[in-house]
Short mmCIF file of C-alpha atoms in Angstrom, two decimals:
data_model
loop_
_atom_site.label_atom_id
_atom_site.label_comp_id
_atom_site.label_asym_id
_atom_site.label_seq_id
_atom_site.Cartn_x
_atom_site.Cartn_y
_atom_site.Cartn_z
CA UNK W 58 25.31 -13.22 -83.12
CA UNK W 59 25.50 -16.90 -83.09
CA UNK W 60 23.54 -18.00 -85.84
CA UNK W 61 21.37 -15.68 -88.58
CA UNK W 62 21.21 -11.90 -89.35
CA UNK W 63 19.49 -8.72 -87.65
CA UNK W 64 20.00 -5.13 -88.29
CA UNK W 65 21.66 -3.28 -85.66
CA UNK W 66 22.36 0.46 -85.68
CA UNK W 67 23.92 2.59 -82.70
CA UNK W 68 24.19 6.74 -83.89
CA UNK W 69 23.11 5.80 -86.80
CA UNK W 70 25.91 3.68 -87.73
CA UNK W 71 25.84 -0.50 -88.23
CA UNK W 72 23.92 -2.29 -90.73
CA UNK W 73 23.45 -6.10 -91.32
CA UNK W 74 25.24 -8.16 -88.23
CA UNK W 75 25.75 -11.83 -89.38
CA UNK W 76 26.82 -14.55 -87.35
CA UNK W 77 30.35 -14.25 -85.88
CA UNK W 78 30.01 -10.97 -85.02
CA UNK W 79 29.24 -8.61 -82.27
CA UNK W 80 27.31 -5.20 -82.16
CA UNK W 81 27.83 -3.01 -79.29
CA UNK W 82 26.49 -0.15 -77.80
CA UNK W 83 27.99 2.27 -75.28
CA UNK W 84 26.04 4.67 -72.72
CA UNK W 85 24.73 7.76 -74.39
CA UNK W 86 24.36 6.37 -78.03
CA UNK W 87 20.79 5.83 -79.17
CA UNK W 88 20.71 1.66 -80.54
CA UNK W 89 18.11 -0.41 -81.83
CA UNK W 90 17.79 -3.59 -83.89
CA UNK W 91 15.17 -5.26 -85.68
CA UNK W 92 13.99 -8.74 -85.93
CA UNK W 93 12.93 -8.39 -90.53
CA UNK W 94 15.35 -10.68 -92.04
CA UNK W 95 14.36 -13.84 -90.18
CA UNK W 96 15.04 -15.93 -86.98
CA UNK W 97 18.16 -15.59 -85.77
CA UNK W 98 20.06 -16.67 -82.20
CA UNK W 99 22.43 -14.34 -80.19
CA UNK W 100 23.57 -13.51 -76.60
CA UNK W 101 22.36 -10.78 -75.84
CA UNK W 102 24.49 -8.73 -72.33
CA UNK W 103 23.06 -5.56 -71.11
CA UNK W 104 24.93 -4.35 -67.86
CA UNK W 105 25.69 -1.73 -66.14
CA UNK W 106 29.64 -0.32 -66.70
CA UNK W 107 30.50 0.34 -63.17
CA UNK W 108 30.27 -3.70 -63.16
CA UNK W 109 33.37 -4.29 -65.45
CA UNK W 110 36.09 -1.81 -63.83
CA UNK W 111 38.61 -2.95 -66.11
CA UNK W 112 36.59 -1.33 -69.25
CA UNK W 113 34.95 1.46 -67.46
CA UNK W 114 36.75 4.68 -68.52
CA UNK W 115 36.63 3.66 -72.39
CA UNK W 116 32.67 3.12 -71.95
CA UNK W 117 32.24 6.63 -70.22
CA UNK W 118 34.88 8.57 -72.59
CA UNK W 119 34.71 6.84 -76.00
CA UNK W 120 32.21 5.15 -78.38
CA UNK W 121 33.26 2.63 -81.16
CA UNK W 122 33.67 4.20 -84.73
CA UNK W 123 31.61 1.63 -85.68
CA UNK W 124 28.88 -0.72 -83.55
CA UNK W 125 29.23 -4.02 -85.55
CA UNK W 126 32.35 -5.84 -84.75
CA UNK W 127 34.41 -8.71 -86.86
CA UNK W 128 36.22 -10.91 -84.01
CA UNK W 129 37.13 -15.02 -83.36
CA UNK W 130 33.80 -16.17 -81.83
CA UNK W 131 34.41 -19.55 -82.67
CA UNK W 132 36.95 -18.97 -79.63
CA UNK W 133 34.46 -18.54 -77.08
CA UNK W 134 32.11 -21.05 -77.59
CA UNK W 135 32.88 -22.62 -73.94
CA UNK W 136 32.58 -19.23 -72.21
CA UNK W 137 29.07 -18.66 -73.62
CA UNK W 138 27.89 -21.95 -72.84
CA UNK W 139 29.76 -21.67 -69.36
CA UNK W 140 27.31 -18.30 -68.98
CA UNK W 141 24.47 -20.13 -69.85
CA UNK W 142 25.36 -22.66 -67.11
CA UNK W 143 25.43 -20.41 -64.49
CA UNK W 144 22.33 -18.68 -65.74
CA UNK W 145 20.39 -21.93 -65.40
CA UNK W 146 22.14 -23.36 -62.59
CA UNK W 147 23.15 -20.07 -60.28
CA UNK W 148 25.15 -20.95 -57.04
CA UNK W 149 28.14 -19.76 -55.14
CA UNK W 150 30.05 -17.33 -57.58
CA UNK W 151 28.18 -17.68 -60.16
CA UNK W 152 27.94 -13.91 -60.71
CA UNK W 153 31.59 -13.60 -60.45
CA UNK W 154 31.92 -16.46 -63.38
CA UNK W 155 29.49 -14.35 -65.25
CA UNK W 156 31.52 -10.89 -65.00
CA UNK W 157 35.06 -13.09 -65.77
CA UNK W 158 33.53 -14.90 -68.61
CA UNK W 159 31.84 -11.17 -70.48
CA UNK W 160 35.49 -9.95 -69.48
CA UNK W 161 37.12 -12.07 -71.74
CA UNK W 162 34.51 -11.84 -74.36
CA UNK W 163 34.66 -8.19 -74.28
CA UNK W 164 38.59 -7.99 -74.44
CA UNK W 165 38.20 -9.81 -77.46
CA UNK W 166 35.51 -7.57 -79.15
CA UNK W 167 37.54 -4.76 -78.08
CA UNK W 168 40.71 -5.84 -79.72
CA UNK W 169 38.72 -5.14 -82.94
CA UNK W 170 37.50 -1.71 -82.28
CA UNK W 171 38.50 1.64 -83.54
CA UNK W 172 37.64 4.01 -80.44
CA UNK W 173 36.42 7.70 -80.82
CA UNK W 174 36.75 9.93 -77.53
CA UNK W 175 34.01 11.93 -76.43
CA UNK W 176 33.48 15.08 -74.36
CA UNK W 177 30.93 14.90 -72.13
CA UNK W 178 30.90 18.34 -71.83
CA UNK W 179 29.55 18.52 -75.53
CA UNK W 180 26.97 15.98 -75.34
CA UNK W 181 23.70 16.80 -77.34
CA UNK W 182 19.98 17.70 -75.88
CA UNK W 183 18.64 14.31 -76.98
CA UNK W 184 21.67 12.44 -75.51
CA UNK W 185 21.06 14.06 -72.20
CA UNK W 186 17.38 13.20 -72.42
CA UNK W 187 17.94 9.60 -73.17
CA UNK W 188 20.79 9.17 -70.13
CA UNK W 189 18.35 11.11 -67.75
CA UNK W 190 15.58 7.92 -68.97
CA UNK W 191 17.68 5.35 -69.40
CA UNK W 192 18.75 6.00 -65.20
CA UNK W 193 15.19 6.43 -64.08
CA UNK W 194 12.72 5.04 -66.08
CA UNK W 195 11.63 2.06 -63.41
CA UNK W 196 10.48 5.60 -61.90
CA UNK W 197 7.40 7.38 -61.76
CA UNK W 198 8.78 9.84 -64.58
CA UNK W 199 6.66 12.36 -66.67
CA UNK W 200 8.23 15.26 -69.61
CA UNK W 201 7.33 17.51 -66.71
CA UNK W 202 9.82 15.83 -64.26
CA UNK W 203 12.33 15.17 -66.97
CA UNK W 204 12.76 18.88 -67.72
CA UNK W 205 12.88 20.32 -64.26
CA UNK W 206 15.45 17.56 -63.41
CA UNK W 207 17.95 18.31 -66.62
CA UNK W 208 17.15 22.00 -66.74
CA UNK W 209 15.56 22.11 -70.24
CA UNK W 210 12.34 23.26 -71.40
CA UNK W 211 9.60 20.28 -71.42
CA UNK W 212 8.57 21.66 -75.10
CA UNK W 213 12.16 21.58 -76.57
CA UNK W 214 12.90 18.19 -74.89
CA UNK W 215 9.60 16.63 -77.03
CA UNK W 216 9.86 18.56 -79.78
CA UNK W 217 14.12 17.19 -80.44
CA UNK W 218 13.06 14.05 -79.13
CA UNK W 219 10.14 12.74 -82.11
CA UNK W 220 12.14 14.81 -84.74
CA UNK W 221 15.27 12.70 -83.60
CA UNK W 222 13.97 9.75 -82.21
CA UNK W 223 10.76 9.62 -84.46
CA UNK W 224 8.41 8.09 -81.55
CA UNK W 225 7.32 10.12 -78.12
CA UNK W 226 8.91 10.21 -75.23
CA UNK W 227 6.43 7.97 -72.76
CA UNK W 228 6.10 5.54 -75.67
CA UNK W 229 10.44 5.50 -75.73
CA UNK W 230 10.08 5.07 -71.83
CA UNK W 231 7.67 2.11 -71.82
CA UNK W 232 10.13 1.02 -74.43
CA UNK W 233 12.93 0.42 -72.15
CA UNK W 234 10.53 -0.85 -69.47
CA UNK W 235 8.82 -3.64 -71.76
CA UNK W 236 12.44 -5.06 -72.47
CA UNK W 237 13.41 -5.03 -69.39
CA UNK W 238 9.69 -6.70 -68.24
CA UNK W 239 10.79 -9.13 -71.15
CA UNK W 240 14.07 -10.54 -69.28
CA UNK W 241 12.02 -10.63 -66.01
CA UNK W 242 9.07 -12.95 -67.78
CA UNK W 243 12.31 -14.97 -69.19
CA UNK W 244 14.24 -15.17 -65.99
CA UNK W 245 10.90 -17.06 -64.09
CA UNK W 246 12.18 -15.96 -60.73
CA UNK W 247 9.24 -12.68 -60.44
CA UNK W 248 5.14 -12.91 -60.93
CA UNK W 249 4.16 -10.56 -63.83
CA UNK W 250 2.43 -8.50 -60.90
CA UNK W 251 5.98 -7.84 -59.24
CA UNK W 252 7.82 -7.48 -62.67
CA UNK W 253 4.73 -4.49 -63.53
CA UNK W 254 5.84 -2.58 -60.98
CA UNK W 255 9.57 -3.22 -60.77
CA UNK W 256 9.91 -1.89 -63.91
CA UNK W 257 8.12 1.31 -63.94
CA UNK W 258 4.24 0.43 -64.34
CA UNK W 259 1.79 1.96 -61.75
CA UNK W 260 -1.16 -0.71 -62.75
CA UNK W 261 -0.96 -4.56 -63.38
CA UNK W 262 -3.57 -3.35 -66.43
CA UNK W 263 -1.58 -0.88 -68.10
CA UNK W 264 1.22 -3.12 -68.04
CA UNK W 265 -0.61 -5.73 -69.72
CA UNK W 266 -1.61 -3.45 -72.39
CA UNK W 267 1.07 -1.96 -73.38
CA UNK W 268 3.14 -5.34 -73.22
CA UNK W 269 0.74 -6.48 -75.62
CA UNK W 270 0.81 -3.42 -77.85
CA UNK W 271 4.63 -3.60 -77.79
CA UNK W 272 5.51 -7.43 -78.66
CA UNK W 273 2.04 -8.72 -79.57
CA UNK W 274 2.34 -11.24 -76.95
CA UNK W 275 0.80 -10.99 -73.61
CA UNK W 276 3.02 -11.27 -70.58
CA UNK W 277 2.11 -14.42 -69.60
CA UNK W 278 2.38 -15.98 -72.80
CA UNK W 279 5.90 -14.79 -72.91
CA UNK W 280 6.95 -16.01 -69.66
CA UNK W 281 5.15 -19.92 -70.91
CA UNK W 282 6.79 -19.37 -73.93
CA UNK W 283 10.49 -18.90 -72.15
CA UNK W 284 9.71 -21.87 -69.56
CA UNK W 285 9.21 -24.72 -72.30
CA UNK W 286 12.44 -24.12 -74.19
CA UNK W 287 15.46 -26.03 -73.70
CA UNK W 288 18.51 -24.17 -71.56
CA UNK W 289 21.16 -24.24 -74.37
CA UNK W 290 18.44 -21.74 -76.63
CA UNK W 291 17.88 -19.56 -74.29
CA UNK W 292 20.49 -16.70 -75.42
CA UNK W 293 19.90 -13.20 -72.99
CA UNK W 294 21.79 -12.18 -70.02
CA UNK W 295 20.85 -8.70 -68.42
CA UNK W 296 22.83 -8.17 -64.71
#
């Protein structure tokens, strides 16, 4: 968080994060946050794990004891703006100064984290459900496909999921595909036609409308919104 508050909760654990501090999620754990106490900044890194060997085996066999992290931000001022210049500018390498630079950052988060291992083996219904969505939801997926895939039965599976989750599946699956659509429209480099359909949508239309349902924004005003500001705001990496 670089400058204002959000609420950020991961298992049901986190609360207020402030500035100078760092929320994290790990694969598995259901996360949100919410945007009610104000405008705030942050950098925002969504990746996958296999891209950061070096902290792989603590993201697939532990999970913080808590999500919201105290560490020395001030520190790593230069790296984040460093990101942001490769972002912006991308040439040779500029990937691998992206990985080496959320390295460092996250060796420094992690320095302030009590870990909790976890057995796979004991994971719960919903966690399974969310994994199984959270690997194929850019895919034409459906409860009925979910449940013959994972081996559960399509009634349980929707049933655990709004008592747990407290919103439907396909509405939790558009979910992930409108923020995803969201870093697309931000990036500039895709139409909104191509962005539709990389990210799960069978129709430009539907797209549209539930884009609009979700942020209250169309998807072109989004991606208009994104182009006018200046580099050094623009906070979200996803790779």
């Amino acid at each position: 968080m670089i400058k204002g508050q959000t609420r950020a909760y991961a298992d049901n654990k986190g609360g207020i994060l402030s500035a100078g501090q760092a929320f994290i999620a790990f694969p598995n754990q259901v996360h949100y946050y919410t945007d009610d106490l104000g405008d705030y900044y942050c950098l925002i890194f969504i990746f996958d794990p296999k891209t950061m060997p070096s902290f792989y085996k603590k993201f697939m066999k532990y999970i913080p004891n808590e999500p919201i992290v105290d560490f020395e931000s001030h520190k790593l001022s230069s790296l984040y703006h460093q990101i942001l210049c490769e972002i912006n500018n991308p040439i040779e390498y500029s990937k691998n100064i992206i990985e080496n630079a959320l390295g460092v950052i996250l060796s420094y988060v992690f320095r302030n984290i009590d870990f909790i291992e976890v057995d796979k083996t004991h994971l719960t219904a919903l966690q399974t459900v969310l994994q199984y969505c959270n690997d194929h939801y850019t895919e034409n997926i459906t409860l009925d496909s979910i449940a013959q895939n994972i081996h559960m039965n399509k009634y349980y599976i929707s049933h655990v999921f709004n008592k747990e989750i407290g919103i439907s599946l396909p509405e939790y699956i558009n979910n992930l595909r409108i923020r995803d659509a969201t870093m697309l429209l931000k990036e500039g480099n895709m139409s909104i036609t191509d962005i539709a359909f990389a990210v799960g949508f069978n129709t430009l239309r539907s797209f549209n409308r539930r884009f609009l349902e979700h942020t209250g924004k169309t998807p072109k005003q989004v991606k208009n919104e994104y182009k006018s500001l200046e580099p050094e705001t623009r906070f979200e990496l996803n790779f």
